[in-house]
XYZ file of C-alpha atoms in Angstrom:
580
model
C 5.565 59.356 -49.518
C 3.323 59.283 -52.638
C 0.232 59.199 -50.388
C 0.925 62.196 -48.642
C 1.828 63.900 -51.662
C -1.520 62.909 -53.250
C -3.260 64.193 -50.352
C -1.413 67.547 -50.300
C -2.187 67.648 -54.029
C -5.953 66.950 -53.170
C -5.847 69.718 -50.371
C -4.378 72.491 -52.656
C -6.829 71.677 -55.194
C -9.807 71.946 -52.719
C -8.393 75.171 -51.532
C -8.033 76.428 -54.776
C -11.593 75.462 -56.186
C -13.162 77.143 -52.722
C -11.176 80.284 -53.507
C -12.273 80.188 -56.870
C -16.049 79.701 -55.453
C -15.658 82.693 -53.118
C -14.370 84.954 -55.736
C -17.079 83.956 -58.182
C -19.673 84.712 -55.350
C -18.066 87.971 -54.654
C -18.326 89.074 -58.560
C -21.870 87.824 -58.316
C -22.658 89.957 -55.077
C -21.057 92.883 -57.124
C -23.073 92.596 -60.129
C -26.361 92.142 -57.864
C -25.517 95.344 -56.103
C -25.149 97.178 -59.572
C -28.403 95.759 -60.632
C -30.251 96.769 -57.401
C -29.175 100.596 -58.010
C -31.746 100.429 -61.138
C -34.456 99.755 -58.651
C -36.555 102.266 -56.831
C -35.376 101.936 -52.802
C -38.298 104.314 -51.695
C -41.472 105.469 -52.897
C -41.333 109.159 -52.038
C -39.057 111.722 -53.528
C -38.809 113.355 -50.072
C -35.425 111.796 -49.502
C -32.604 113.713 -50.991
C -31.719 112.213 -54.673
C -35.177 111.190 -55.432
C -34.396 107.244 -55.329
C -38.088 106.457 -56.574
C -37.021 106.268 -60.347
C -36.682 102.457 -61.943
C -34.054 102.141 -64.500
C -32.112 105.172 -63.743
C -29.792 105.175 -60.506
C -29.816 108.809 -58.714
C -28.567 110.538 -55.571
C -26.789 107.756 -53.320
C -27.669 104.980 -55.529
C -24.853 106.124 -57.726
C -22.325 105.986 -55.023
C -23.442 102.196 -54.515
C -23.275 101.782 -58.209
C -19.544 102.935 -58.602
C -18.595 100.943 -55.515
C -20.347 97.668 -56.547
C -18.560 98.162 -60.206
C -15.189 98.584 -58.434
C -16.146 95.235 -56.312
C -16.987 93.304 -59.402
C -13.805 94.721 -61.342
C -11.541 93.322 -58.559
C -13.355 90.169 -58.422
C -12.762 89.436 -61.971
C -8.905 90.363 -61.654
C -8.745 87.872 -59.022
C -10.533 85.362 -61.017
C -7.781 85.993 -63.704
C -9.966 87.741 -66.278
C -7.601 89.040 -68.864
C -7.516 92.717 -69.091
C -8.508 93.107 -65.429
C -5.694 91.736 -63.541
C -3.851 95.056 -64.266
C -5.717 96.426 -61.445
C -4.414 94.463 -58.608
C -0.751 94.481 -58.838
C -0.473 94.134 -55.031
C -3.409 91.308 -54.703
C -6.911 91.306 -54.742
C -8.294 90.124 -51.307
C -7.561 93.251 -49.353
C -8.575 95.446 -52.289
C -11.899 93.354 -52.498
C -12.623 93.671 -48.779
C -12.106 97.488 -49.016
C -14.506 97.931 -51.810
C -17.318 95.295 -50.439
C -17.075 97.038 -47.004
C -17.376 100.483 -48.904
C -20.522 99.240 -51.062
C -21.930 97.730 -47.858
C -21.782 100.736 -45.662
C -22.731 103.003 -48.388
C -25.822 101.118 -48.878
C -26.929 100.425 -45.429
C -26.443 104.085 -44.429
C -28.915 105.058 -47.160
C -31.494 102.493 -46.081
C -31.193 103.554 -42.596
C -31.114 107.043 -43.353
C -34.399 106.499 -45.343
C -36.118 104.717 -42.511
C -34.882 107.363 -39.983
C -35.749 110.522 -42.074
C -39.105 108.777 -43.407
C -40.220 107.268 -39.898
C -39.742 103.503 -40.531
C -38.931 100.575 -42.786
C -42.369 100.885 -44.477
C -40.880 103.660 -46.783
C -38.406 101.248 -48.329
C -39.244 99.961 -51.709
C -38.555 96.372 -52.633
C -35.372 97.600 -54.129
C -34.002 98.858 -50.938
C -34.209 95.422 -49.561
C -32.610 93.891 -52.828
C -29.513 96.311 -52.281
C -29.150 95.593 -48.616
C -28.892 91.909 -49.160
C -26.861 92.068 -52.402
C -24.199 94.342 -50.634
C -24.105 92.153 -47.567
C -22.802 88.981 -49.907
C -19.400 90.353 -51.111
C -18.563 91.363 -47.410
C -19.045 87.933 -46.309
C -17.355 86.097 -48.990
C -14.447 88.604 -48.900
C -13.444 87.631 -45.511
C -13.300 84.053 -46.256
C -10.603 84.653 -48.854
C -6.990 84.264 -48.056
C -4.717 87.085 -47.983
C -2.926 87.235 -51.259
C -1.155 90.347 -50.667
C 2.055 90.556 -52.706
C 4.967 92.990 -53.590
C 4.077 95.238 -56.300
C 6.297 94.164 -59.516
C 7.000 95.969 -62.500
C 3.954 95.555 -65.053
C 4.343 94.535 -68.666
C 5.120 97.925 -70.545
C 2.370 99.830 -71.957
C 2.273 101.920 -75.465
C 3.360 105.509 -73.972
C -0.224 106.519 -75.650
C -2.068 104.303 -73.397
C -0.069 105.386 -70.332
C -0.871 109.021 -71.022
C -4.335 108.013 -71.382
C -4.598 106.322 -67.991
C -3.002 109.594 -66.412
C -5.345 111.869 -68.085
C -8.312 109.452 -67.333
C -6.999 109.266 -63.392
C -7.088 113.232 -63.251
C -10.703 113.243 -64.747
C -11.838 110.809 -62.402
C -10.201 112.756 -59.530
C -11.911 115.664 -60.816
C -14.987 114.271 -61.040
C -15.057 112.988 -57.492
C -14.018 116.253 -56.188
C -16.867 117.980 -58.222
C -19.376 115.514 -57.134
C -18.430 116.191 -53.436
C -18.822 120.069 -53.573
C -22.016 119.933 -55.442
C -23.959 117.904 -52.838
C -26.812 119.435 -51.355
C -25.961 121.626 -48.413
C -29.190 121.358 -47.169
C -29.307 117.641 -46.616
C -26.447 116.175 -45.168
C -27.330 112.360 -46.164
C -25.551 112.923 -49.683
C -22.454 114.284 -48.251
C -22.098 111.637 -45.359
C -22.636 108.780 -47.920
C -20.064 110.640 -50.269
C -17.371 110.479 -47.522
C -18.026 107.241 -46.447
C -17.634 105.829 -50.351
C -14.425 107.998 -50.991
C -12.787 106.508 -47.962
C -13.567 102.978 -48.646
C -12.889 103.350 -52.298
C -9.510 105.409 -51.708
C -8.780 102.304 -49.416
C -9.599 99.639 -51.798
C -7.653 101.577 -54.577
C -4.516 101.714 -52.280
C -4.801 98.319 -51.187
C -5.054 96.817 -54.697
C -1.685 98.721 -55.385
C -3.495 100.474 -58.428
C -2.638 104.063 -56.601
C 1.232 102.901 -56.537
C 0.988 101.841 -60.257
C -0.532 105.156 -61.364
C 1.889 107.239 -59.293
C 4.883 105.284 -60.986
C 3.122 106.431 -64.292
C 3.120 109.900 -63.421
C 6.772 109.905 -62.557
C 7.512 108.207 -66.052
C 5.450 110.947 -67.503
C 6.228 114.043 -65.369
C 5.605 116.680 -68.057
C 2.262 115.135 -68.984
C 1.232 114.741 -65.539
C 2.040 118.605 -64.681
C 0.022 119.436 -67.949
C -2.727 117.155 -66.857
C -2.902 118.487 -63.422
C -2.949 122.084 -64.670
C -5.844 121.401 -67.085
C -7.918 119.670 -64.399
C -7.386 122.966 -62.216
C -8.493 125.236 -65.012
C -11.429 123.304 -65.993
C -12.828 123.307 -62.363
C -14.438 126.918 -62.557
C -16.242 126.139 -65.797
C -18.076 122.939 -64.374
C -19.845 124.636 -61.449
C -23.694 125.253 -61.427
C -23.605 127.565 -58.701
C -21.751 130.588 -57.825
C -21.254 129.296 -54.122
C -19.463 126.147 -55.316
C -16.700 128.548 -57.162
C -16.385 130.575 -54.259
C -15.648 127.254 -52.145
C -12.932 126.514 -54.710
C -11.215 130.145 -53.923
C -11.265 129.720 -50.268
C -9.616 126.048 -50.703
C -7.019 127.405 -53.229
C -6.239 130.266 -50.703
C -5.689 128.223 -47.661
C -4.248 125.245 -49.603
C -1.531 128.145 -50.755
C -1.187 129.312 -47.176
C -0.659 125.667 -45.892
C 1.966 124.864 -48.408
C 4.017 127.915 -46.902
C 3.478 126.936 -43.825
C 4.745 123.220 -44.760
C 7.976 124.958 -45.428
C 8.250 126.002 -41.769
C 6.774 122.686 -40.163
C 7.245 120.030 -43.062
C 11.035 120.910 -44.270
C 12.418 122.888 -41.045
C 10.930 120.859 -38.561
C 9.796 124.404 -36.634
C 6.460 124.313 -34.666
C 4.546 127.342 -35.449
C 1.302 127.794 -33.801
C 1.012 131.262 -35.056
C 1.420 131.212 -38.731
C -2.198 132.733 -39.375
C -0.815 135.978 -38.223
C 1.385 136.402 -41.325
C -1.880 135.837 -43.619
C -3.247 138.798 -41.475
C -0.218 141.046 -41.972
C -0.465 140.384 -45.851
C -4.351 141.001 -45.722
C -4.285 144.282 -43.637
C -1.393 145.606 -45.568
C -3.119 144.867 -49.244
C -6.314 146.641 -47.401
C -4.281 149.812 -46.259
C -2.870 150.220 -49.448
C -5.553 149.118 -52.012
C -7.607 152.364 -51.853
C -10.342 151.248 -49.385
C -12.555 153.918 -48.411
C -11.849 153.228 -44.454
C -8.138 153.191 -44.970
C -6.248 155.332 -42.607
C -3.235 155.538 -45.024
C -5.284 157.222 -48.054
C -3.177 155.497 -51.062
C -4.212 153.338 -53.704
C -1.648 150.811 -55.008
C -2.246 148.652 -58.202
C -2.694 145.064 -57.143
C 0.652 144.074 -58.124
C 2.078 146.642 -55.958
C -0.196 145.797 -53.262
C 1.020 142.133 -53.551
C 4.840 143.235 -53.231
C 4.053 145.418 -50.358
C 1.933 142.683 -48.375
C 4.859 140.126 -49.326
C 7.445 142.489 -48.187
C 5.684 143.458 -44.917
C 5.154 139.872 -44.056
C 8.670 139.166 -44.752
C 9.836 142.043 -42.359
C 7.717 140.583 -39.630
C 8.970 137.155 -40.219
C 12.452 138.404 -39.692
C 11.671 140.526 -36.876
C 9.597 137.799 -34.922
C 12.031 134.942 -36.154
C 15.280 136.767 -35.196
C 14.831 136.575 -31.220
C 12.601 133.274 -31.031
C 14.393 130.812 -33.504
C 17.156 130.313 -30.808
C 14.579 128.419 -28.925
C 13.368 124.673 -29.587
C 10.680 122.428 -29.464
C 7.693 123.396 -27.181
C 9.113 126.798 -26.096
C 9.235 127.594 -29.784
C 6.012 126.666 -30.204
C 4.691 128.720 -27.158
C 6.462 131.969 -28.376
C 4.723 131.622 -32.150
C 1.468 130.968 -30.256
C 1.893 134.235 -28.460
C 2.711 136.072 -31.536
C -0.318 135.365 -33.155
C -2.273 136.483 -30.235
C -0.043 139.647 -30.221
C -1.298 140.229 -33.795
C -4.868 139.751 -33.289
C -4.957 142.269 -30.085
C -2.644 144.719 -31.866
C -5.055 145.173 -34.543
C -7.850 145.379 -32.016
C -6.187 148.102 -30.105
C -4.944 150.149 -33.465
C -8.432 151.816 -33.337
C -7.533 155.462 -32.460
C -8.669 155.024 -28.996
C -6.510 152.471 -27.630
C -3.911 153.182 -29.606
C -2.906 154.796 -32.837
C -5.403 154.969 -35.830
C -4.187 152.432 -38.307
C -6.448 149.378 -38.655
C -10.080 150.560 -37.329
C -9.889 148.316 -34.427
C -12.573 145.694 -34.695
C -14.549 147.306 -37.169
C -11.378 146.404 -39.430
C -10.971 147.690 -43.079
C -14.366 147.100 -45.363
C -14.908 148.080 -48.747
C -11.886 146.886 -50.214
C -12.167 147.742 -54.088
C -12.255 144.943 -56.506
C -9.000 143.573 -57.967
C -8.262 145.288 -61.475
C -5.402 144.241 -63.350
C -4.321 145.855 -66.929
C -8.113 147.132 -67.023
C -9.611 143.284 -66.265
C -12.027 143.762 -63.371
C -12.171 140.798 -61.033
C -15.824 141.549 -59.977
C -17.162 141.501 -63.463
C -18.286 138.498 -65.675
C -15.900 137.681 -68.648
C -16.536 135.269 -71.385
C -13.820 133.107 -72.952
C -14.608 131.116 -75.859
C -18.341 131.153 -75.067
C -17.656 129.953 -71.464
C -18.623 132.658 -68.975
C -16.763 133.193 -65.751
C -18.399 135.008 -62.790
C -16.196 136.875 -60.188
C -15.598 133.698 -58.362
C -14.146 132.065 -61.237
C -11.845 135.224 -61.762
C -10.242 135.182 -58.169
C -10.132 130.960 -58.437
C -7.749 131.581 -61.705
C -5.805 134.224 -59.852
C -5.221 131.819 -57.051
C -4.423 129.156 -59.206
C -1.508 131.397 -60.627
C -0.529 132.119 -56.964
C -0.383 128.479 -56.260
C 1.756 127.295 -58.939
C 4.140 130.138 -57.970
C 4.154 128.967 -54.514
C 4.220 125.252 -55.640
C 7.354 126.446 -57.899
C 9.046 128.156 -54.727
C 8.616 125.257 -52.360
C 9.663 122.569 -54.948
C 12.799 124.703 -55.791
C 13.558 125.433 -52.307
C 13.056 121.649 -51.042
C 15.405 120.413 -53.651
C 18.034 123.143 -53.307
C 21.210 123.055 -50.684
C 19.043 125.053 -48.298
C 16.132 122.685 -48.417
C 18.598 119.827 -47.842
C 19.905 121.862 -44.895
C 16.315 122.231 -43.515
C 15.661 118.614 -43.363
C 19.086 118.082 -41.756
C 17.588 120.502 -39.089
C 14.753 118.722 -38.798
C 16.009 115.241 -38.142
C 18.775 116.449 -35.677
C 19.884 119.970 -35.297
C 22.750 119.138 -32.833
C 24.095 116.742 -35.589
C 23.552 119.311 -38.442
C 25.096 121.997 -36.477
C 28.429 120.037 -35.865
C 28.541 119.170 -39.563
C 28.600 123.042 -40.060
C 25.266 124.178 -40.758
C 24.099 127.551 -39.336
C 21.096 126.166 -37.847
C 19.969 129.801 -36.520
C 20.211 131.193 -40.259
C 18.733 128.314 -42.055
C 15.756 128.151 -39.873
C 15.343 132.203 -40.063
C 15.264 131.685 -43.990
C 12.598 129.068 -43.581
C 10.520 131.375 -41.119
C 10.879 134.316 -43.547
C 10.185 132.605 -46.693
C 7.067 131.009 -45.067
C 5.732 133.955 -43.896
C 6.468 135.844 -47.417
C 4.279 133.063 -49.089
C 1.447 133.648 -46.511
C 1.639 137.505 -47.104
C 0.904 136.934 -50.965
C -1.759 134.869 -50.319
C -3.440 137.411 -47.691
C -3.231 139.974 -50.468
C -5.672 138.121 -52.573
C -7.617 136.966 -49.349
C -8.243 140.735 -48.713
C -9.743 141.512 -52.001
C -11.905 138.280 -52.471
C -13.502 138.985 -48.873
C -13.505 142.666 -49.485
C -13.120 143.218 -45.552
C -10.556 142.250 -42.920
C -11.462 141.952 -39.423
C -9.460 140.839 -36.565
C -11.720 137.881 -35.713
C -10.622 136.215 -38.852
C -7.329 135.474 -37.688
C -7.486 133.439 -34.269
C -5.467 130.440 -33.197
C -8.523 127.966 -33.193
C -12.034 128.229 -34.136
C -14.950 126.362 -35.975
C -14.443 128.542 -39.093
C -11.067 128.959 -41.178
C -8.736 130.652 -41.685
C -6.985 129.780 -37.976
C -3.420 128.580 -36.967
C -4.923 125.105 -35.799
C -6.659 124.573 -39.229
C -3.554 125.324 -41.371
C -1.226 123.082 -38.869
C -3.995 120.222 -39.386
C -3.942 120.535 -43.139
C -0.022 119.943 -43.114
C -0.112 117.180 -40.789
C -3.224 115.369 -42.418
C -2.121 115.786 -45.989
C 1.613 114.623 -45.156
C 4.579 116.964 -44.031
C 7.281 117.858 -46.549
C 5.162 117.126 -49.503
C 3.755 119.380 -52.217
C 0.286 117.344 -52.491
C -0.223 116.736 -49.078
C -1.070 120.319 -47.602
C -3.351 120.920 -50.937
C -5.366 117.747 -50.014
C -5.228 118.400 -46.521
C -6.673 121.818 -46.793
C -9.198 120.662 -49.354
C -10.505 117.971 -47.166
C -10.554 120.328 -43.689
C -12.154 123.171 -45.528
C -14.974 121.048 -47.587
C -15.935 118.825 -44.988
C -16.913 121.382 -42.127
C -18.765 123.255 -44.952
C -20.885 120.514 -45.808
C -21.365 119.233 -42.335
C -22.570 122.528 -40.681
C -25.389 120.761 -39.308
C -22.949 119.285 -36.411
C -22.438 123.287 -35.428
C -20.993 122.781 -31.737
C -19.999 119.388 -32.396
C -17.642 119.844 -35.371
C -14.443 120.355 -33.298
C -15.496 117.145 -31.524
C -15.373 115.360 -34.558
C -12.444 117.155 -35.953
C -10.537 115.841 -32.966
C -11.722 112.394 -33.269
C -10.652 112.442 -36.825
C -7.095 113.544 -35.962
C -6.754 111.008 -33.324
C -7.619 108.066 -35.826
C -5.243 109.697 -38.504
C -2.536 109.609 -35.824
C -3.224 105.951 -34.986
C -3.746 104.495 -38.406
C -1.839 106.974 -40.759
C 0.630 109.016 -38.721
C 2.400 110.209 -41.734
C -0.200 111.800 -43.664
C -2.480 110.907 -46.445
C 0.259 111.597 -48.918
C 3.362 110.748 -47.015
C 6.868 111.855 -47.567
C 8.880 108.465 -48.267
C 11.546 109.079 -45.358
C 8.471 109.647 -42.779
C 6.549 106.662 -44.156
C 9.502 104.188 -43.537
C 10.179 105.945 -39.920
C 6.387 105.495 -38.889
C 6.174 101.718 -39.806
C 8.093 98.811 -39.257
C 9.872 97.476 -42.299
C 12.034 94.431 -40.501
C 14.852 96.020 -42.349
C 16.951 95.985 -39.018
C 15.699 92.514 -37.586
C 18.590 90.293 -36.513
C 18.841 87.067 -38.978
C 18.412 83.874 -37.481
C 20.003 80.611 -38.585
C 17.990 80.656 -41.890
C 19.972 84.040 -42.872
C 16.382 85.645 -43.240
C 15.339 88.623 -40.844
C 12.757 87.663 -38.113
C 9.995 89.249 -40.086
C 10.807 87.710 -43.414
C 11.125 84.311 -41.542
C 7.559 84.837 -40.237
C 6.202 85.413 -43.599
C 7.746 82.686 -45.286
C 6.386 80.158 -42.553
C 2.918 81.552 -42.659
C 3.112 81.139 -46.711
C 4.242 77.340 -46.093
């Protein structure tokens, strides 16, 4: 018996020593990756980012530097270095694999892109070969490490000021990451592709480490601080942009994120598949264009912006009720087909209201151009304005306006979702028959969701019309390579996470930013978009920011497994035996 015990002890000691050695090699590989970014990777500045400088990382080298630092930090946490163990509450092995793979993929993409763009490996400097080799070491070692995934336990309490600093730092990092992606050179796809690779693997590593969950717990504890940090981050964004086109991109993202959040009420909370939602955006935009004093308006009135916004919202509300009243008695595919038909009917109708095929209202295919700039209490949104030494151009003005609109929509969504009517929406979404049997008036509840979603889209449409200075029917189609369209909005809700606030905002950001930066794909954009959705549905069906209920529904938890003679569910027994 003692001999067996001695053998087991020796075996465990040897396994522990091997694990420690592999973690040390991973840390050494991460440090080697950091060092390689301070070397020149190519001899010519023709490759985007100028990777010819010694001692100063640039371009795609910065992405390798960040991921290599993350790999080193996770390896240090795995080695038990004091102060770093807080980074991996869910275990270090899977986090290390994600970070190491990200470093490897980003670096090797850069090396291959240099060889392809400059015609041959001869264009690589020794630093490029050093980086390729150094980033391969952690990949090899992390796949030899045993899986140490564990449940996330409550961490040691930190001082309140430290937790607040962590929240502020998380928002600052998020703003920097988004800003980096927006400011990548649109003329060269390599920097943005490398950025996408780094963000995907970096996010995977942070999720697997449990760090995202730990920070989320902090934001829940300090809710007020989190809201203030989010607001400050959003307000600072336009002041950091170097070009007006970057701020313009931010305005478009804010508009479509707001519209996607309105659609989330219909789809995410009430469970109604609306394939013609972009029509309500068009109703608000056309209404605002007609009543805002445009020279080509057929009505000939000029409302102030607040009145135009209210008018657009009310008209969209009316359309939502008129369309929803006869159609919401349908369910499932039938409802989806009818809403798709409404979207096409709207586009065809505004095409025919040209004075020839029908009454002269919308100028047909010519649309309504020359919509005057917004002016609120003498504040002209097309003029530059200076605040405390900081200058905002017209795009910055519209961005801050859309920020206020987004806050309004978020408040409406939050209050409605947590109200009695919001719980009725969720009940209808989960099982309409059971909800009706419990006394919920399904038709009335669904009509309220449809009308509220239409109203929020109309509000965003009024700002969209003034920002674009023109509205034409081609902007409001079911599907197309350029947003807005119903497919884009629905995909933003599903990608981000149905029934959540952050989900549609993140989904709209990704779906608007990525096509803008990858315009070189041209006709292949829709193919890439479809492949991305298929992969998402396979590996993350609940969305990037999932609703807790849906996350449990989409993934097996073993909670309903039948216990065996051990008294534990089958899945738990499997884990126990594996660990043994």
